[in-house]
Tab-separated table of C-alpha atoms and ligand atoms in Angstrom:
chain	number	residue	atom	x	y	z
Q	1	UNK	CA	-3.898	-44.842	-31.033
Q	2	UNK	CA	-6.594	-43.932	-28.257
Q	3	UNK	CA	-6.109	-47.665	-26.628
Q	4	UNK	CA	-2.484	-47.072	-26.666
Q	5	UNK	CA	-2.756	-43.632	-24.738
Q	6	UNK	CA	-5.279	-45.137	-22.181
Q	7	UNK	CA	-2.735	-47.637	-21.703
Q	8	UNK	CA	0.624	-45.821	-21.149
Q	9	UNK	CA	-1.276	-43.351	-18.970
Q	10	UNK	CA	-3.096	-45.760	-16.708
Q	11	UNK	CA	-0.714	-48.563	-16.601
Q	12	UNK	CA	0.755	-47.170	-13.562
Q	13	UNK	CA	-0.767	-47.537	-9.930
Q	14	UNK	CA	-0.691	-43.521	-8.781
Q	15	UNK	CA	-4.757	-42.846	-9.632
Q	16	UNK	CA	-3.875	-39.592	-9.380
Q	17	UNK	CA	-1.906	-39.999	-12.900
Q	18	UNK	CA	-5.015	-41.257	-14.340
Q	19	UNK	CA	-5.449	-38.808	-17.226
Q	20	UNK	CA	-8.485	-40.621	-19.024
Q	21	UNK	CA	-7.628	-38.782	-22.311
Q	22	UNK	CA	-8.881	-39.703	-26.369
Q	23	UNK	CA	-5.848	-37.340	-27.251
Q	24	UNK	CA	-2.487	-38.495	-28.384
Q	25	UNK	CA	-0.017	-38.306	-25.354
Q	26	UNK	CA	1.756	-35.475	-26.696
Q	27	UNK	CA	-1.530	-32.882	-27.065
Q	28	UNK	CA	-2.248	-33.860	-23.341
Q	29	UNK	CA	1.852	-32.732	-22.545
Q	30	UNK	CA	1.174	-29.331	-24.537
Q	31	UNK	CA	-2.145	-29.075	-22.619
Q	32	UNK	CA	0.013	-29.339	-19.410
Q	33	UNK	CA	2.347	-27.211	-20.601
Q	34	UNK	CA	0.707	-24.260	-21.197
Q	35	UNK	CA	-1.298	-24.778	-18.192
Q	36	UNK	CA	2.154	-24.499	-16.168
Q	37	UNK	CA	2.609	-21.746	-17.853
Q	38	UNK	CA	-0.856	-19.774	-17.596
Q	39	UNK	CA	-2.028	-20.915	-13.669
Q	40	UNK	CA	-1.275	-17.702	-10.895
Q	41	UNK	CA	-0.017	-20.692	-8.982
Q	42	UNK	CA	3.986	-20.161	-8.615
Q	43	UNK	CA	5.527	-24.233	-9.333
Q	44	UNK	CA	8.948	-24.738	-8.625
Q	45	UNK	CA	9.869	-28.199	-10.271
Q	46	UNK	CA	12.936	-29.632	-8.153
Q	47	UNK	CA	14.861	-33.326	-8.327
Q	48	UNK	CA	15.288	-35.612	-5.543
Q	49	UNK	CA	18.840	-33.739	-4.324
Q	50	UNK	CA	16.706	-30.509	-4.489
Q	51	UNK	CA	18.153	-29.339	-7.949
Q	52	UNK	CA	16.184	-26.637	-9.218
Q	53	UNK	CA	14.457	-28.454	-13.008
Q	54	UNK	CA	12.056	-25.412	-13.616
Q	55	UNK	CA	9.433	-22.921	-12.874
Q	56	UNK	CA	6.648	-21.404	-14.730
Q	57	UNK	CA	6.142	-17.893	-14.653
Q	58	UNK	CA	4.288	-17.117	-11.962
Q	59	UNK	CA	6.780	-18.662	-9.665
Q	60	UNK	CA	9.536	-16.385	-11.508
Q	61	UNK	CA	7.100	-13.354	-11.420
Q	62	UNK	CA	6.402	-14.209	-7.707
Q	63	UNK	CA	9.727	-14.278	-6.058
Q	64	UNK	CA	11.338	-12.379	-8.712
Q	65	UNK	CA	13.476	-14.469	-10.221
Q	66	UNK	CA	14.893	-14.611	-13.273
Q	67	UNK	CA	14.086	-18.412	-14.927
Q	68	UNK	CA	17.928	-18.466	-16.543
Q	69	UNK	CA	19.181	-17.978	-13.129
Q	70	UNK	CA	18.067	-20.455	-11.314
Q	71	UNK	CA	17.000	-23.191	-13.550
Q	72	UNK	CA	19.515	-26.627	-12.634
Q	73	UNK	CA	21.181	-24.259	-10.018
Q	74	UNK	CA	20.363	-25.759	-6.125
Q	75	UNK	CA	17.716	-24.260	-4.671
Q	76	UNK	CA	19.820	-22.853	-1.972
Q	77	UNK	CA	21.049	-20.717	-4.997
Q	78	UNK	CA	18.007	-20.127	-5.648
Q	79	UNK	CA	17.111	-19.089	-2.254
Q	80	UNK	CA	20.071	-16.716	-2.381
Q	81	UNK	CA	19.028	-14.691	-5.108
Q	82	UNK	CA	15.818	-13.357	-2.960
Q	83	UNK	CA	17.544	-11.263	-0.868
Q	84	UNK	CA	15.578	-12.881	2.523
Q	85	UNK	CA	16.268	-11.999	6.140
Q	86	UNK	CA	17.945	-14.663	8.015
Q	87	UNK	CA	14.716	-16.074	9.559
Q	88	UNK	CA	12.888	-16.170	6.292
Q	89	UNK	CA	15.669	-18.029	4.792
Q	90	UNK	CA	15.775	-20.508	7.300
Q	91	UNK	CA	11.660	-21.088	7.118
Q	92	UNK	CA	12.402	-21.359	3.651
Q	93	UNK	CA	14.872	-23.656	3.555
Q	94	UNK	CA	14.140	-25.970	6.593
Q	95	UNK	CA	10.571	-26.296	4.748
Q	96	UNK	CA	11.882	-27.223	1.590
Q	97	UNK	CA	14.527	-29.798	2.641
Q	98	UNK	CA	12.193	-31.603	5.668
Q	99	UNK	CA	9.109	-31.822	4.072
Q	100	UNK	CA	6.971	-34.368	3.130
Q	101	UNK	CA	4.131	-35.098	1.250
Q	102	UNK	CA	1.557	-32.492	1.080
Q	103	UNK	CA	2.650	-30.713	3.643
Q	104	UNK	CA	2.131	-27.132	3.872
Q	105	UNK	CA	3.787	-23.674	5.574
Q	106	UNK	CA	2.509	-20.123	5.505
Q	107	UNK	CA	5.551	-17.979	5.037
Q	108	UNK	CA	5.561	-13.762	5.383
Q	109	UNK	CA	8.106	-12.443	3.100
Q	110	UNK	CA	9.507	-8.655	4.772
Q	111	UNK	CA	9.949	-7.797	0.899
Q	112	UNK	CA	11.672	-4.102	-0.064
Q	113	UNK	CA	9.475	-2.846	3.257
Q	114	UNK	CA	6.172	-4.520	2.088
Q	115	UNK	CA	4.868	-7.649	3.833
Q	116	UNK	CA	3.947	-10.373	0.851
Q	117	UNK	CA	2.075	-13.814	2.309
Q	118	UNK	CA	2.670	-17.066	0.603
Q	119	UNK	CA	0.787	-20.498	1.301
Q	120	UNK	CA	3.806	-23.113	0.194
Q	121	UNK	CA	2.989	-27.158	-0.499
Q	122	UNK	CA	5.552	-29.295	-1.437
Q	123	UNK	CA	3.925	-32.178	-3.658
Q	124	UNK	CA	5.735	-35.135	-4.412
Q	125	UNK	CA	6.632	-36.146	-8.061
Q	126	UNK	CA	7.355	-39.714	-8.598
Q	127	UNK	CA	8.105	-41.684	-11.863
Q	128	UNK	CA	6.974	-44.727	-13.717
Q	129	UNK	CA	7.716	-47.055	-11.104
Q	130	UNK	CA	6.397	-45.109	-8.330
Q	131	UNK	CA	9.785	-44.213	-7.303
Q	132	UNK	CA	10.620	-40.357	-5.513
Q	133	UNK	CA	11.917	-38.570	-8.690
Q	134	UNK	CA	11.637	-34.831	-6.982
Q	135	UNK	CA	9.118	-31.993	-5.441
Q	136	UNK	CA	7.150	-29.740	-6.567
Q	137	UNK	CA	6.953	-26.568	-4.066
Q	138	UNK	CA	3.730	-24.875	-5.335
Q	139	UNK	CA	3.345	-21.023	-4.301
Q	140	UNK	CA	0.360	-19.008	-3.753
Q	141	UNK	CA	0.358	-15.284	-2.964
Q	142	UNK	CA	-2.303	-14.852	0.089
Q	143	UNK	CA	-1.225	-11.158	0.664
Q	144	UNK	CA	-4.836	-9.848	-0.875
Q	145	UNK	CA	-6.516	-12.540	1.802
Q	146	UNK	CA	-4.446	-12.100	4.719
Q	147	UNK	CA	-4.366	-8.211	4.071
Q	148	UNK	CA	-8.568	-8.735	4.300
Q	149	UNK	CA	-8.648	-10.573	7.212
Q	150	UNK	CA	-6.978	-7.866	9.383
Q	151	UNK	CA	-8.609	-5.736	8.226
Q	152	UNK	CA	-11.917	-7.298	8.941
Q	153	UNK	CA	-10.449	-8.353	12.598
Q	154	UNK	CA	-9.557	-4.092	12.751
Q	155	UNK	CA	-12.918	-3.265	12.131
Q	156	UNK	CA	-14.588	-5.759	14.793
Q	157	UNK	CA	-12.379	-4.660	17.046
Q	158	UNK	CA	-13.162	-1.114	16.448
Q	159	UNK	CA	-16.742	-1.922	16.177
Q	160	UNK	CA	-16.417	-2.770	19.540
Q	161	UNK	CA	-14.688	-0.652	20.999
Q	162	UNK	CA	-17.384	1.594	19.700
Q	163	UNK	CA	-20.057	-0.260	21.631
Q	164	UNK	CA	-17.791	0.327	24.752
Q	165	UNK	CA	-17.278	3.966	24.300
Q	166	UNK	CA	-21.005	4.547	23.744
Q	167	UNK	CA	-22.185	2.777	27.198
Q	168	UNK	CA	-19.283	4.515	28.958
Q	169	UNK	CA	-19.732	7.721	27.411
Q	170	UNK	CA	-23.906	6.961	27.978
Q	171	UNK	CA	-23.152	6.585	32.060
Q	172	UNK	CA	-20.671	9.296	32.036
Q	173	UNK	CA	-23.058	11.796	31.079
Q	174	UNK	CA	-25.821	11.106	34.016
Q	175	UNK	CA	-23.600	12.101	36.642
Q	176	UNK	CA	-22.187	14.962	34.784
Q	177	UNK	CA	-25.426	16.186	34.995
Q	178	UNK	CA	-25.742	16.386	38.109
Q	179	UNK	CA	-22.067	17.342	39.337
Q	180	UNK	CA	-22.297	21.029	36.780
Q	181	UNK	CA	-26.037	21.340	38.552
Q	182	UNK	CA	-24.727	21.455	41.877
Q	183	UNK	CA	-21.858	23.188	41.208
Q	184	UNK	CA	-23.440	25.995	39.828
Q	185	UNK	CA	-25.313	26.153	43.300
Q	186	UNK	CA	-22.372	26.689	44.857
Q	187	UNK	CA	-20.804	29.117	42.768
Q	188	UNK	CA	-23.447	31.470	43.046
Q	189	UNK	CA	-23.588	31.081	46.958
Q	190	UNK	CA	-19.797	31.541	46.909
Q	191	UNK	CA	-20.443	34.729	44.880
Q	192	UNK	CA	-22.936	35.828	47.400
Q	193	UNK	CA	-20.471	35.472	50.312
Q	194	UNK	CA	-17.684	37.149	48.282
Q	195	UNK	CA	-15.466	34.510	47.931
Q	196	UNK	CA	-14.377	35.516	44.792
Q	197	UNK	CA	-10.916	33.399	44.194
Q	198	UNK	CA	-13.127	29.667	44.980
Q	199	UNK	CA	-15.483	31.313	42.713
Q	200	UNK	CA	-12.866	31.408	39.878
Q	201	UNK	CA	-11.831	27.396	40.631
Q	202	UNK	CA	-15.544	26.646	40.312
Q	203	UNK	CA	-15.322	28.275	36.715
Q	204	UNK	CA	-12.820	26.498	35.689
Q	205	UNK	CA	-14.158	23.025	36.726
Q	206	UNK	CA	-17.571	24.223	34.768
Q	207	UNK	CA	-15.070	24.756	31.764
Q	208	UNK	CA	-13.522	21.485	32.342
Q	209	UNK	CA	-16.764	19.434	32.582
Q	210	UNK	CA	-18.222	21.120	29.615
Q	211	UNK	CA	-15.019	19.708	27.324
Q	212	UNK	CA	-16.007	16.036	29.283
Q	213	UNK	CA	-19.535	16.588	28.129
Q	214	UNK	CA	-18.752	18.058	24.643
Q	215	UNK	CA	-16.346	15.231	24.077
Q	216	UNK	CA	-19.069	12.388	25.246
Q	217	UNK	CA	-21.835	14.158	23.370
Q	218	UNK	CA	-19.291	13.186	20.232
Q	219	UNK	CA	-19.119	10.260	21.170
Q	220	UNK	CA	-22.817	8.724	21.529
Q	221	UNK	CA	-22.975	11.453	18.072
Q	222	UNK	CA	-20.539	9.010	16.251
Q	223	UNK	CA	-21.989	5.658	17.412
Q	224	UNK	CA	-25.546	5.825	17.953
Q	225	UNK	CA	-28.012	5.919	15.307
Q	226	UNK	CA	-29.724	10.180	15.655
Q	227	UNK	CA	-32.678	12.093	14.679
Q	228	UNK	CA	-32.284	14.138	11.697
Q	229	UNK	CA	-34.018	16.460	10.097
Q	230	UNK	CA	-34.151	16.241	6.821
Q	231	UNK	CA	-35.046	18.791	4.900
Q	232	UNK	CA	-33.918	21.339	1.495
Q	233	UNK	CA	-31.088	23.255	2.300
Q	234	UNK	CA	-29.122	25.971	0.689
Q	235	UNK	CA	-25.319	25.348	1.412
Q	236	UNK	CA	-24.287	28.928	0.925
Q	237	UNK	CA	-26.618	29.614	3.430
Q	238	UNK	CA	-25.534	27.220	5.837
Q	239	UNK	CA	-21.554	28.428	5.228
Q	240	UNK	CA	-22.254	31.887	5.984
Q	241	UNK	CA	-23.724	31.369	8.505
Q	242	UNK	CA	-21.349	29.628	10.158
Q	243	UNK	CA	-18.385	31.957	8.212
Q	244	UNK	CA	-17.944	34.141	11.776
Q	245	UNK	CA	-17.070	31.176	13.988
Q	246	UNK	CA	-14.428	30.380	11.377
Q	247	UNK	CA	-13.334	33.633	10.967
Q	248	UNK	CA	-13.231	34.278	14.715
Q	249	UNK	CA	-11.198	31.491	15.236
Q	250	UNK	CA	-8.868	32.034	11.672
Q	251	UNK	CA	-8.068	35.803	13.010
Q	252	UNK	CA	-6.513	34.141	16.668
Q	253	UNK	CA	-3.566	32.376	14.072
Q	254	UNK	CA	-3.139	34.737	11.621
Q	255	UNK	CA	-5.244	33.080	9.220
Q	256	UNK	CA	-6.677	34.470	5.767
Q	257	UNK	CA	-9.938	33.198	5.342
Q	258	UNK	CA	-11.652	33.138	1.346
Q	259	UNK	CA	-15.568	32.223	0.704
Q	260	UNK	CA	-15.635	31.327	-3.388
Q	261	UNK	CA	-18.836	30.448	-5.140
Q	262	UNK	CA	-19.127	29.236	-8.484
Q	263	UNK	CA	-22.603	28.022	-8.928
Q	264	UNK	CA	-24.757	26.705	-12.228
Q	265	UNK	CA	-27.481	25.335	-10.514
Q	266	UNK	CA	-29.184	25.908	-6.928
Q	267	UNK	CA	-26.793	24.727	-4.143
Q	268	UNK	CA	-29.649	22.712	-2.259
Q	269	UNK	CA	-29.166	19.434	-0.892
Q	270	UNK	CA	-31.329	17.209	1.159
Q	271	UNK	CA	-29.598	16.993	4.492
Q	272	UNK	CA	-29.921	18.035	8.415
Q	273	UNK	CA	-28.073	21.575	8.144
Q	274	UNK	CA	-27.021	21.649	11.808
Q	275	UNK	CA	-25.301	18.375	11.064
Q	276	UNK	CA	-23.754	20.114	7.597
Q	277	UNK	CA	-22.614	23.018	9.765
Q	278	UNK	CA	-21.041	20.282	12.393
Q	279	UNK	CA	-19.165	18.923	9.049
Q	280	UNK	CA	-17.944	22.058	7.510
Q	281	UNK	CA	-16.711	23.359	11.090
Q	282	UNK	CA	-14.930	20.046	12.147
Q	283	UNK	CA	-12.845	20.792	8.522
Q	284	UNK	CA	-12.604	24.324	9.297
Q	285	UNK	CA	-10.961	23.626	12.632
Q	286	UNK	CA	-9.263	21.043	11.230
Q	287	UNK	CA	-7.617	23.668	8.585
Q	288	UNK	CA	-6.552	26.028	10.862
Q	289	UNK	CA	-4.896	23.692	13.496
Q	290	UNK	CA	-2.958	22.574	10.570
Q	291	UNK	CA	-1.535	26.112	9.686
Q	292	UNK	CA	0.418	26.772	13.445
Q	293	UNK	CA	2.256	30.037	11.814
Q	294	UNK	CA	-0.354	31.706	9.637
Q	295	UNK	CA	-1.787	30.931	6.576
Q	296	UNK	CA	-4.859	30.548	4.059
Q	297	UNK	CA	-8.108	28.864	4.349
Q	298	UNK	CA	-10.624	28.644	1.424
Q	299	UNK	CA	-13.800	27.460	1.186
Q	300	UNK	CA	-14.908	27.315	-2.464
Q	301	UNK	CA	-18.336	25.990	-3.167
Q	302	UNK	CA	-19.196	24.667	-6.590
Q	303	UNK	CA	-22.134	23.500	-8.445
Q	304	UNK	CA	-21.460	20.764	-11.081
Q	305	UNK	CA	-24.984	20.740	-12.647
Q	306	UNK	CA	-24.302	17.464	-15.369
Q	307	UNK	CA	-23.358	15.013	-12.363
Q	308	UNK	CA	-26.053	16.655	-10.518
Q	309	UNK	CA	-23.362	17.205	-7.401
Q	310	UNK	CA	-22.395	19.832	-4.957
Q	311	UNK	CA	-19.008	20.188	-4.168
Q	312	UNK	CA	-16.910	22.070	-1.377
Q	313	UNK	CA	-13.498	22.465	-0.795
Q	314	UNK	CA	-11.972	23.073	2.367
Q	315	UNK	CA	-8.515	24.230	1.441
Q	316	UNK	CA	-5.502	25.716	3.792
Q	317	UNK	CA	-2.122	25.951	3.071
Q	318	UNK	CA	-0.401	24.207	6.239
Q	319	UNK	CA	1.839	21.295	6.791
Q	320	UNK	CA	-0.223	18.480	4.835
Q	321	UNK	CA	-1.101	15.512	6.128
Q	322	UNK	CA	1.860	12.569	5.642
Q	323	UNK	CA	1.472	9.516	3.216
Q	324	UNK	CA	1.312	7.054	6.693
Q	325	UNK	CA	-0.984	9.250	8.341
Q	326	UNK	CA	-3.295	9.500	5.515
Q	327	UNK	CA	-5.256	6.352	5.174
Q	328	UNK	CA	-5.821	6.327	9.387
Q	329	UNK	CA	-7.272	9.938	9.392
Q	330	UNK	CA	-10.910	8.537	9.339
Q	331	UNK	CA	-10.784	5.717	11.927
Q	332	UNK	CA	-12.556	6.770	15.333
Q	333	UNK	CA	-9.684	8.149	18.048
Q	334	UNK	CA	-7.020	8.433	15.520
Q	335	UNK	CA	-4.949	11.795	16.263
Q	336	UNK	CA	-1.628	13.174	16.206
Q	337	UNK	CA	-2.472	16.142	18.136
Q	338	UNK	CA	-2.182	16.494	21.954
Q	339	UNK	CA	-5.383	17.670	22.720
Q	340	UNK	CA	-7.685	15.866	19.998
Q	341	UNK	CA	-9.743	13.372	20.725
Q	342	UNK	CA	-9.581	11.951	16.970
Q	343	UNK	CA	-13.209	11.879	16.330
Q	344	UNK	CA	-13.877	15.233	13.699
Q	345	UNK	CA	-13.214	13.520	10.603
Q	346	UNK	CA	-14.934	9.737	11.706
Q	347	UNK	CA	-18.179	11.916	12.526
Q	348	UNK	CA	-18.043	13.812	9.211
Q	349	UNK	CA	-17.569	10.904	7.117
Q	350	UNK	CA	-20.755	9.522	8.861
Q	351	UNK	CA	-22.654	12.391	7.879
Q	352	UNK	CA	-21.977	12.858	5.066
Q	353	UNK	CA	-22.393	9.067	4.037
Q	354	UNK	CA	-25.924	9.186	5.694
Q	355	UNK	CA	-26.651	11.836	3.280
Q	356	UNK	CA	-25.105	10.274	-0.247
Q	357	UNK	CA	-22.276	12.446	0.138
Q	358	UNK	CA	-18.075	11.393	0.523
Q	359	UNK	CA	-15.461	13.345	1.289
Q	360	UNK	CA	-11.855	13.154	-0.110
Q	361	UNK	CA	-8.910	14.009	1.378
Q	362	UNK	CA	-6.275	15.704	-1.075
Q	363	UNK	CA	-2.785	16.289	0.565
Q	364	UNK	CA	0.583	17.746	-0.108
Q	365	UNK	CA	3.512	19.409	1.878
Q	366	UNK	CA	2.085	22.443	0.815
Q	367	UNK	CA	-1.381	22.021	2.399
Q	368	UNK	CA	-4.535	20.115	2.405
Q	369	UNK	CA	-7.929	20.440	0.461
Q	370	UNK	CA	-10.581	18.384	1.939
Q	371	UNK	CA	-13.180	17.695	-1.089
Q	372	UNK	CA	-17.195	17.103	0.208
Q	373	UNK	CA	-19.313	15.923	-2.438
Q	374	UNK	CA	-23.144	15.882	-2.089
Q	375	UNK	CA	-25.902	14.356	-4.354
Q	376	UNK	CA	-27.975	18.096	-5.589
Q	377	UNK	CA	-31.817	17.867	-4.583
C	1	ATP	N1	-6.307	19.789	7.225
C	1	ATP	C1	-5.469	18.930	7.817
C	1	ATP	N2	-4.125	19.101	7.727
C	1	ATP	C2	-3.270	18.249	8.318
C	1	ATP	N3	-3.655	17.156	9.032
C	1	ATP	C3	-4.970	16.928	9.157
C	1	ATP	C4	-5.949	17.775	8.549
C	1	ATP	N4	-7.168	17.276	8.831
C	1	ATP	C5	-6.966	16.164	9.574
C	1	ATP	N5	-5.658	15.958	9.785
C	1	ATP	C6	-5.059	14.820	10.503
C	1	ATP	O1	-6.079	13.882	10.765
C	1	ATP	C7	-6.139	13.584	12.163
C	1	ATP	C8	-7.560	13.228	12.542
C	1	ATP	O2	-8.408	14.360	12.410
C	1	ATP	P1	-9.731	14.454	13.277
C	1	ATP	O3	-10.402	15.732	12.933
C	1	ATP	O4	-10.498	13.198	13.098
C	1	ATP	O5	-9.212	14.450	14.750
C	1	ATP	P2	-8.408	15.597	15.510
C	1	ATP	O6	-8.494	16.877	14.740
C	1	ATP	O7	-7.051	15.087	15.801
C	1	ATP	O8	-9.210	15.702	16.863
C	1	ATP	P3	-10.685	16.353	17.062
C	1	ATP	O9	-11.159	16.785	15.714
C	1	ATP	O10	-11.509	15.228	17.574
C	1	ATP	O11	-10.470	17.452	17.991
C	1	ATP	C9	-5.580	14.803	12.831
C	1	ATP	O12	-5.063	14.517	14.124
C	1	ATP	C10	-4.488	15.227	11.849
C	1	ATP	O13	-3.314	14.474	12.044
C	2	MG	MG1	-10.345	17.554	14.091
């Protein structure tokens, strides 16, 4: 039995059909069988006049095909059933009906709005006496990979336009300096001489170089590595004291503004608090640009003793933040206003992830809660 199996399966010249197996011949075809039927690998099984034979599952779960639909239909029928743009149908096709050998296509699929990335190979099948007897087109999904890869190439691209923005922003600064010292020297000896209205012009460029400077001072904030001083701090203490700005600011738009406390344990975390009070008022602001006509901002501040976490919610009821918008809100320079500069929410993230702490956007058309967790001392 063995010696008859080592013979039918190596009598032919393909190495490749080599199976060196003790098994009977028809254990080895179950083996191959349910192998077909268990890979992720999509197989399409085709004859030489590109007659669909079969496909396992994962070729039917892949394309979304239905096996009693296509199964000894053409493959152009086949095609057909996918519901491809014109290009992708053509790739498709072309690749299937000129290839040769081994060869291989990447091929995009625009499916139902989604992108989906497939590596294809056609493999030749031949029979017993080494004669073309069909194709194999094997599928693999790549989306996972391909979706990685841009999104590593996005981040080195941001990384460096980081490293740009720093060094600008670093030489920006220098003359800055200098241009609001000597202005100031002029202002007061325009004041002197009475010329009030150039006096005025001068204020306004001092107003307009401070926004320069605040916004470079963000930036070399967000990108270079900073002092801080750590120490114990009491949260409720740093939100009140920081309660008038935001109240200041809320009463301009009409804006409601709750403090809520509910606290087991003592609110102390390890952290800079001038850098908490920078997170707490980029959300603030955030908040109340979102509520244009009016509105309510909470902040509730809660202890939750057991996972040994602080938590504080920065809640207003304004226009939400949409489903597209939502997972570009933290990279650097992303913003949808005219006048941002897209850099609050990057530096709070970085804050808070230099002390142990996240933050979690929570959205819906009937407002946003921004959700800051940090690790209790
Ligand atoms: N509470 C919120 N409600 C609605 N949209 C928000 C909210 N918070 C953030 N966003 C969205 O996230 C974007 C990025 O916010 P981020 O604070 O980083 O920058 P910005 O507010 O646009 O500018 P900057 O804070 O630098 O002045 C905003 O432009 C806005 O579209
Ligand atoms: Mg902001």
């Amino acid at each position: 039995m063995i010696n008859m199996n080592m013979k039918s399966l190596t009598d032919h010249a393909d190495p490749s059909c080599q199976y060196l197996t003790f098994y009977p011949m028809i254990t080895v075809e179950r083996m191959a069988a349910q192998m077909m039927a268990n890979i992720h690998l999509g197989v399409i099984v085709l004859d030489e006049c590109s007659q669909v034979l079969e496909l396992n599952p994962a070729a039917a779960k892949l394309l979304r095909l239905d096996r009693a639909r296509v199964v000894y239909r053409s493959f152009e029928e086949l095609v057909a059933q996918l519901g491809l743009q014109a290009q992708e149908k053509e790739q498709l096709t072309s690749f299937v009906y000129s290839a040769w050998d081994g060869q291989e296509m990447d091929w995009v699929w625009h499916d139902e709005g989604e992108e989906r990335y497939f590596t294809l190979r056609m493999q030749a099948l031949k029979n017993y006496e080494q004669r073309l007897a069909g194709y194999m087109l094997v599928i693999e999904d790549i989306t996972a990979l391909r979706l990685l890869e841009l999104q590593v190439r996005r981040n080195s691209r941001l990384a460096t336009i980081g490293q740009i923005a720093a060094g600008t922003a670093h030489e920006i600064r220098n003359p800055l300096t200098a241009i609001k010292g000597f202005l100031q020297v002029i202002r007061h000896k325009l004041k002197d001489s009475g010329q009030g209205k150039e006096c005025g012009y001068i204020d306004i460029m001092l107003k307009e170089i401070g926004r320069i400077s605040n916004l470079v001072g963000e930036i070399l904030l967000l990108s270079k590595p900073r002092q801080t001083d750590l120490r114990a701090v009491n949260v409720i203490k740093v939100l009140r004291e920081i309660l008038p700005i935001i109240k200041n600011e809320a009463l301009l738009h009409n804006i409601d503004v709750s403090f809520e406390k509910s606290v087991s344990a003592l609110p102390v975390v390890i952290a800079d608090g001038e850098m908490l009070k920078q997170v707490f008022l980029n959300l603030s602001k955030n908040a109340i640009e979102a509520m244009k006509r009016g509105g309510k901002l909470s902040i509730r501040l809660a202890t939750m003793a057991e996972e040994r976490q602080l938590q504080v919610e920065i809640i207003d009821s304004g226009s939400g933040i949409p489903e597209e918008v939502q997972e570009k809100i933290f990279e650097p320079f992303f913003t949808t206003k005219e006048n941002g500069t897209g850099l609050g929410l990057p530096i709070c993230r970085q804050i808070l992830m230099e002390l142990g702490g996240t933050i979690e956007p929570d959205s819906s058309e009937t407002g946003t809660t921004m959700r800051v967790y940090l690790p209790l001392a």
